[in-house]
Short mmCIF file of C-alpha atoms in Angstrom, two decimals:
data_model
loop_
_atom_site.label_atom_id
_atom_site.label_comp_id
_atom_site.label_asym_id
_atom_site.label_seq_id
_atom_site.Cartn_x
_atom_site.Cartn_y
_atom_site.Cartn_z
CA MET A 1 0.31 -0.16 0.08
CA LYS A 2 1.13 3.43 -0.28
CA PRO A 3 1.60 5.43 2.64
CA ASP A 4 -0.75 5.98 6.13
CA THR A 5 -0.48 9.59 7.35
CA CYS A 6 -1.35 10.18 10.66
CA TYR A 7 -1.22 13.23 12.06
CA ASN A 8 -1.34 14.13 16.16
CA GLY A 9 -1.92 16.90 18.39
CA SER A 10 -0.61 18.40 21.01
CA GLY A 11 -1.66 16.78 23.71
CA ASP A 12 -0.21 13.38 25.13
CA GLY A 13 -3.12 11.30 24.73
CA THR A 14 -4.16 12.21 20.88
CA ARG A 15 -0.74 11.39 20.37
CA LYS A 16 -0.38 8.38 22.31
CA GLN A 17 -3.17 6.83 20.33
CA ALA A 18 -1.65 7.68 16.66
CA GLU A 19 2.07 6.41 17.97
CA ILE A 20 0.30 2.87 18.97
CA TRP A 21 -1.41 2.86 15.91
CA CYS A 22 1.09 4.06 13.74
CA LYS A 23 3.40 1.28 15.46
CA GLU A 24 1.62 -1.55 14.59
CA LEU A 25 0.50 -0.79 11.30
CA GLN A 26 4.24 -0.35 10.38
CA ARG A 27 4.48 -3.96 12.40
CA ARG A 28 2.33 -5.48 9.59
CA GLY A 29 4.15 -3.86 6.86
CA HIS A 30 2.39 -1.06 6.31
CA GLN A 31 4.44 2.68 4.81
CA VAL A 32 2.97 5.58 7.75
CA ASP A 33 4.37 9.01 7.65
CA MET A 34 3.23 10.99 11.34
CA VAL A 35 3.66 14.06 10.12
CA SER A 36 4.53 17.66 11.40
CA PRO A 37 2.36 20.46 10.26
CA TRP A 38 6.16 22.30 9.31
CA GLY A 39 6.50 19.61 7.09
CA ASN A 40 6.48 19.83 3.00
CA TYR A 41 4.66 16.44 1.65
CA ASP A 42 3.13 15.44 -1.14
CA TRP A 43 -0.20 14.56 -0.22
CA LYS A 44 -1.66 13.30 -3.30
CA LYS A 45 0.34 9.89 -2.47
CA TYR A 46 -0.89 8.81 0.67
CA ASP A 47 -3.75 6.40 -0.01
CA ILE A 48 -5.33 7.85 3.84
CA VAL A 49 -4.60 10.86 5.38
CA HIS A 50 -5.63 10.63 9.12
CA PHE A 51 -6.16 13.57 11.28
CA PHE A 52 -6.15 13.41 15.10
CA GLY A 53 -7.57 15.63 17.74
CA PHE A 54 -10.37 18.55 18.65
CA GLY A 55 -9.13 22.09 18.07
CA LEU A 56 -8.83 25.03 15.91
CA TRP A 57 -6.58 23.33 14.20
CA ASN A 58 -8.83 21.37 12.37
CA TYR A 59 -9.97 24.28 10.22
CA ASP A 60 -6.23 24.72 7.81
CA MET A 61 -5.80 21.26 8.10
CA ILE A 62 -9.11 19.58 6.82
CA LYS A 63 -10.24 22.38 4.39
CA TRP A 64 -6.38 21.92 2.60
CA GLY A 65 -5.72 18.09 3.31
CA SER A 66 -8.96 17.23 1.66
CA GLY A 67 -8.52 20.00 -1.43
CA MET A 68 -5.03 17.31 -2.01
CA ASN A 69 -6.14 13.69 -1.14
CA PRO A 70 -9.97 12.75 -1.03
CA ASN A 71 -9.62 10.54 1.75
CA VAL A 72 -9.42 11.81 4.87
CA VAL A 73 -10.01 10.25 8.21
CA PHE A 74 -10.72 12.21 11.39
CA SER A 75 -10.20 10.95 14.98
CA PRO A 76 -12.20 13.90 17.05
CA VAL A 77 -10.91 12.61 20.00
CA ILE A 78 -14.03 14.74 22.05
CA ASP A 79 -12.70 14.56 26.11
CA SER A 80 -16.29 16.51 27.51
CA ASN A 81 -19.19 16.24 29.37
CA THR A 82 -20.72 19.45 28.08
CA PRO A 83 -24.19 19.64 26.66
CA MET A 84 -24.44 18.19 23.21
CA TRP A 85 -26.72 21.36 22.54
CA LYS A 86 -23.58 23.16 23.10
CA TYR A 87 -22.21 21.33 20.98
CA ARG A 88 -23.94 21.97 18.32
CA LEU A 89 -24.55 25.63 18.99
CA PHE A 90 -20.08 26.13 19.13
CA SER A 91 -19.79 25.05 15.86
CA HIS A 92 -21.42 27.49 14.31
CA ILE A 93 -19.49 30.28 15.56
CA GLY A 94 -16.78 31.25 12.87
CA CYS A 95 -15.57 33.28 10.42
CA GLU A 96 -12.66 33.02 7.89
CA LYS A 97 -12.32 36.30 7.11
CA LEU A 98 -11.94 36.78 10.92
CA ARG A 99 -9.49 33.60 11.48
CA LEU A 100 -12.01 33.29 14.49
CA PHE A 101 -13.35 29.46 15.12
CA SER A 102 -14.45 27.18 18.25
CA GLN A 103 -12.96 24.32 18.25
CA ASN A 104 -15.93 22.60 16.23
CA TYR A 105 -16.36 25.15 13.47
CA ALA A 106 -14.62 22.63 11.23
CA VAL A 107 -16.38 19.40 11.84
CA ARG A 108 -19.46 20.82 10.83
CA CYS A 109 -17.53 23.08 7.93
CA TYR A 110 -15.80 20.40 6.56
CA LYS A 111 -18.04 17.03 7.45
CA GLU A 112 -18.37 16.02 3.83
CA LYS A 113 -14.61 16.52 2.61
CA VAL A 114 -14.53 14.30 5.40
CA ARG A 115 -14.74 10.44 4.46
CA ARG A 116 -14.74 8.74 7.94
CA PHE A 117 -15.05 9.82 11.32
CA LEU A 118 -13.37 6.99 13.49
CA CYS A 119 -14.69 7.41 17.66
CA ARG A 120 -13.55 5.81 20.83
CA THR A 121 -16.70 5.18 22.18
CA GLN A 122 -20.50 5.22 21.42
CA TYR A 123 -20.94 8.17 23.35
CA GLU A 124 -18.40 10.04 21.15
CA ALA A 125 -20.01 9.12 18.17
CA ALA A 126 -23.11 10.68 19.94
CA TYR A 127 -21.24 14.11 20.14
CA ILE A 128 -20.53 14.44 16.76
CA GLN A 129 -23.36 12.54 14.91
CA GLN A 130 -24.97 16.43 16.39
CA TYR A 131 -23.36 18.26 13.90
CA GLY A 132 -25.58 16.12 11.34
CA ILE A 133 -23.17 13.44 10.24
CA SER A 134 -24.47 10.59 9.25
CA PRO A 135 -24.01 7.35 11.13
CA ASP A 136 -22.87 5.63 7.95
CA LYS A 137 -19.31 7.83 8.48
CA ILE A 138 -18.76 7.04 11.91
CA GLY A 139 -16.86 3.96 12.67
CA LEU A 140 -16.13 3.06 16.13
CA VAL A 141 -12.31 2.08 16.56
CA PRO A 142 -11.62 1.86 20.69
CA LEU A 143 -8.90 2.41 22.25
CA SER A 144 -6.00 -0.33 22.93
CA TYR A 145 -4.06 -0.63 26.16
CA SER A 146 -0.33 -0.22 25.46
CA ALA A 147 1.36 -1.78 28.44
CA ASP A 148 1.58 -5.09 29.70
CA HIS A 149 4.15 -6.24 32.56
CA TYR A 150 1.71 -8.03 34.65
CA ASP A 151 3.54 -10.44 37.08
CA VAL A 152 1.37 -12.99 38.72
CA ALA A 153 3.99 -13.36 41.54
CA ILE A 154 4.23 -9.92 42.87
CA GLU A 155 1.05 -9.85 45.94
CA LYS A 156 -1.71 -7.47 45.51
CA GLU A 157 -1.17 -4.58 48.31
CA PRO A 158 -4.60 -3.16 49.63
CA PHE A 159 -4.19 0.52 48.57
CA CYS A 160 -5.82 2.50 45.90
CA LEU A 161 -3.43 4.10 42.41
CA PHE A 162 -3.92 7.10 40.47
CA VAL A 163 -1.45 7.58 37.68
CA GLY A 164 -1.86 11.03 35.39
CA THR A 165 -1.63 15.20 35.47
CA MET A 166 -2.87 16.02 38.77
CA THR A 167 -2.97 20.31 38.10
CA GLN A 168 -5.84 19.21 35.76
CA GLU A 169 -9.34 20.07 37.52
CA ARG A 170 -11.27 17.59 35.48
CA LYS A 171 -8.92 14.59 36.63
CA ASN A 172 -10.32 15.26 40.25
CA VAL A 173 -7.27 14.95 42.93
CA SER A 174 -8.88 16.91 44.91
CA ARG A 175 -12.08 14.74 45.54
CA LEU A 176 -10.37 11.71 45.34
CA ILE A 177 -7.65 12.85 48.06
CA ALA A 178 -10.85 14.25 50.23
CA ALA A 179 -12.21 10.60 50.07
CA ALA A 180 -8.80 8.96 51.15
CA LYS A 181 -8.71 11.44 53.96
CA LYS A 182 -12.41 10.59 54.97
CA TYR A 183 -12.42 6.69 54.32
CA GLN A 184 -9.10 6.49 55.63
CA PHE A 185 -7.99 4.04 52.81
CA ARG A 186 -4.05 4.19 51.37
CA LEU A 187 -4.06 6.18 48.36
CA VAL A 188 -0.89 6.71 46.32
CA LEU A 189 -0.35 9.59 43.52
CA ALA A 190 1.73 9.36 40.42
CA GLY A 191 1.92 11.45 37.53
CA SER A 192 2.83 15.43 36.99
CA THR A 193 1.99 17.71 39.92
CA GLY A 194 2.75 20.87 37.25
CA ASN A 195 4.89 23.60 38.16
CA THR A 196 5.95 24.28 41.98
CA ALA A 197 3.12 26.72 42.95
CA SER A 198 0.80 23.38 41.86
CA GLU A 199 2.62 20.85 43.54
CA LEU A 200 2.76 23.20 46.85
CA LYS A 201 -1.02 23.39 46.12
CA LEU A 202 -0.98 19.94 46.09
CA LYS A 203 0.63 19.26 49.09
CA ALA A 204 -1.40 21.04 51.12
CA LEU A 205 -4.21 19.21 50.32
CA VAL A 206 -2.51 16.21 51.28
CA ASP A 207 -1.10 18.45 54.66
CA GLY A 208 1.06 15.26 56.06
CA THR A 209 -2.19 12.86 56.06
CA PRO A 210 -0.10 9.29 56.40
CA ASN A 211 -2.07 7.32 54.53
CA ILE A 212 -1.71 9.43 51.63
CA GLU A 213 1.42 9.41 49.18
CA LEU A 214 2.60 12.34 47.00
CA LYS A 215 4.80 10.65 43.96
CA GLY A 216 5.18 12.70 41.31
CA PHE A 217 6.68 11.29 38.03
CA VAL A 218 7.93 7.92 38.25
CA SER A 219 10.41 6.17 36.10
CA ASP A 220 8.48 3.80 33.58
CA ALA A 221 9.62 0.64 35.46
CA GLU A 222 8.23 2.03 39.17
CA LEU A 223 5.46 2.74 37.16
CA TYR A 224 4.41 -1.33 35.90
CA SER A 225 5.90 -2.06 39.76
CA LEU A 226 2.84 0.33 41.55
CA TYR A 227 0.37 -1.22 38.64
CA ASN A 228 1.29 -4.73 40.18
CA ARG A 229 1.18 -3.84 43.68
CA ALA A 230 -1.71 -1.79 43.56
CA LYS A 231 -4.82 -3.62 44.72
CA VAL A 232 -7.55 -1.10 43.39
CA PHE A 233 -6.77 1.82 40.87
CA ALA A 234 -9.31 5.14 41.17
CA LEU A 235 -9.80 7.28 37.91
CA PRO A 236 -13.04 9.65 39.35
CA SER A 237 -12.65 12.14 36.51
CA LEU A 238 -15.19 14.38 36.18
CA ASN A 239 -14.70 14.19 31.89
CA GLU A 240 -12.53 11.21 30.51
CA GLY A 241 -12.52 10.05 26.94
CA VAL A 242 -11.41 6.58 27.51
CA GLY A 243 -8.99 6.56 30.47
CA LEU A 244 -6.24 4.83 29.00
CA VAL A 245 -4.35 4.32 32.35
CA ALA A 246 -7.74 2.69 33.63
CA LEU A 247 -7.07 0.05 30.85
CA GLU A 248 -3.86 -0.41 31.86
CA ALA A 249 -4.03 -0.76 35.43
CA ALA A 250 -6.83 -3.50 34.70
CA VAL A 251 -4.41 -5.50 32.47
CA HIS A 252 -2.48 -6.10 35.86
CA GLY A 253 -5.27 -6.85 37.65
CA CYS A 254 -5.96 -4.03 39.13
CA ASN A 255 -9.70 -3.51 40.49
CA ILE A 256 -11.27 -0.62 38.95
CA VAL A 257 -13.13 2.62 40.55
CA ILE A 258 -13.56 4.83 37.48
CA THR A 259 -16.21 7.22 36.96
CA ARG A 260 -19.70 7.25 35.62
CA LEU A 261 -19.62 10.40 33.25
CA GLY A 262 -18.65 9.96 29.70
CA GLY A 263 -17.37 6.97 28.09
CA PRO A 264 -15.07 5.11 30.05
CA LYS A 265 -17.42 2.97 31.07
CA GLU A 266 -18.31 1.71 27.86
CA TYR A 267 -14.93 -0.26 27.68
CA TYR A 268 -16.01 -2.31 30.94
CA THR A 269 -18.89 -5.32 30.78
CA GLU A 270 -21.23 -4.40 33.23
CA GLY A 271 -20.87 -5.32 37.41
CA THR A 272 -16.97 -5.43 36.70
CA VAL A 273 -16.00 -2.03 37.80
CA TRP A 274 -16.97 0.41 40.29
CA LEU A 275 -19.04 3.45 38.17
CA VAL A 276 -18.80 6.90 40.83
CA ASP A 277 -20.48 9.92 40.36
CA PRO A 278 -17.19 12.34 40.15
CA TYR A 279 -18.73 14.67 42.53
CA ASN A 280 -19.71 12.53 44.96
CA VAL A 281 -16.84 12.12 47.68
CA ASP A 282 -18.87 10.07 49.80
CA ASP A 283 -19.44 7.64 46.63
CA ILE A 284 -15.37 7.22 45.50
CA GLY A 285 -14.74 6.26 48.81
CA VAL A 286 -17.07 3.90 49.60
CA SER A 287 -16.20 2.08 46.35
CA ILE A 288 -12.77 2.63 46.41
CA ASN A 289 -12.94 1.15 49.86
CA LEU A 290 -15.24 -2.04 48.62
CA ALA A 291 -12.60 -2.42 45.97
CA LEU A 292 -10.33 -3.29 48.42
CA ARG A 293 -12.00 -5.98 49.91
CA VAL A 294 -12.74 -7.62 46.72
CA ASP A 295 -10.94 -10.58 44.96
CA HIS A 296 -13.94 -12.18 42.13
CA LEU A 297 -13.44 -9.68 39.40
CA GLN A 298 -9.89 -10.51 38.72
CA PRO A 299 -8.12 -12.01 36.33
CA LYS A 300 -11.38 -12.55 34.88
CA LEU A 301 -11.63 -8.90 34.15
CA ARG A 302 -7.95 -8.61 33.40
CA ASN A 303 -8.28 -11.71 30.48
CA ASP A 304 -11.74 -9.42 29.33
CA ILE A 305 -9.38 -6.27 28.68
CA LYS A 306 -6.78 -8.47 27.11
CA ARG A 307 -9.47 -10.16 24.36
CA ARG A 308 -10.99 -6.50 23.32
CA TYR A 309 -8.58 -4.43 24.01
CA SER A 310 -5.22 -5.64 22.43
CA VAL A 311 -3.29 -3.42 20.04
CA GLU A 312 -4.02 -6.21 17.21
CA ASN A 313 -7.44 -6.46 17.70
CA CYS A 314 -7.80 -2.74 17.41
CA VAL A 315 -5.96 -2.19 14.84
CA ASP A 316 -7.61 -5.09 12.84
CA LEU A 317 -11.20 -2.54 13.54
CA LEU A 318 -8.64 0.41 12.22
CA ILE A 319 -8.18 -1.35 8.95
CA GLU A 320 -11.41 -2.60 8.37
CA GLN A 321 -12.66 1.16 8.39
CA TYR A 322 -10.16 2.21 6.06
CA ASN A 323 -10.54 -0.84 3.67
CA SER A 324 -14.17 0.78 3.62
CA PHE A 325 -13.60 2.58 0.96
CA VAL A 326 -9.89 2.27 0.52
CA GLN A 327 -8.58 -0.99 -0.38
CA LEU A 328 -5.59 -1.55 1.54
CA SER A 329 -3.03 -4.58 0.30
#
């Protein structure tokens, strides 16, 4: 086949999604270019031009890209619980002459120029249908977990793990800390603490509470060790697209406590995880304490995630979507 092209946005999750698919396509013998908006490319030579991300850059990239190559695929990557009527309203806000656009203006303007919209969840698909996009143009390709270093010899320890950017309000770390204080479970926080000022705010929230450990950034080896040792992984986000870290924690044998809002719950069979109201500290705390005491959900959950969301299975679905309008060799 001729090269596919993946454009990855600035968001870490968006970039990771593109890179995981890129590496697996290359492993199967396809030529894939990870392009930059600063580069010069012969866009006509590609079988497919695949854009990722949901932001202002879409307007120009889809407009220019579709003019040079009609086989445009777009993964919108929507991480929001904004009411759908607001998304429809915001999609009308834009003025090309003044170069003023809302983030989703491009989708409404150029929906006819995109051959296929690829969504990670039914929840995400429902959002973009609000722009009048036909369901026939929308495909579902879930994300795959990217790390599996599970060591069955390591015994689970009674603590709850969180991994993510702690300074993002949507990650809801403040309520998770409040739940750990109130319900006295051991909590380990790993990931970005931001700048000095934001780190000081986090430390003030923890306030020397002995059952809460603020680790900050950790190495890959330590991260896998935490996944392997943690009995529970919690991601009670205010909004979340998929929650890839929770998938990876499940593959490492953790019980999962995750937000009931948005699309993440679609990745789990009913009754295998705790779905919580992220605005309710009591719901978060009670659910984590229950998850710390339960043993019967694993390894069934791990095996289910591995079966459904391996990179091989997810890229099979990706290629199936590509082949629906361009036959790849």
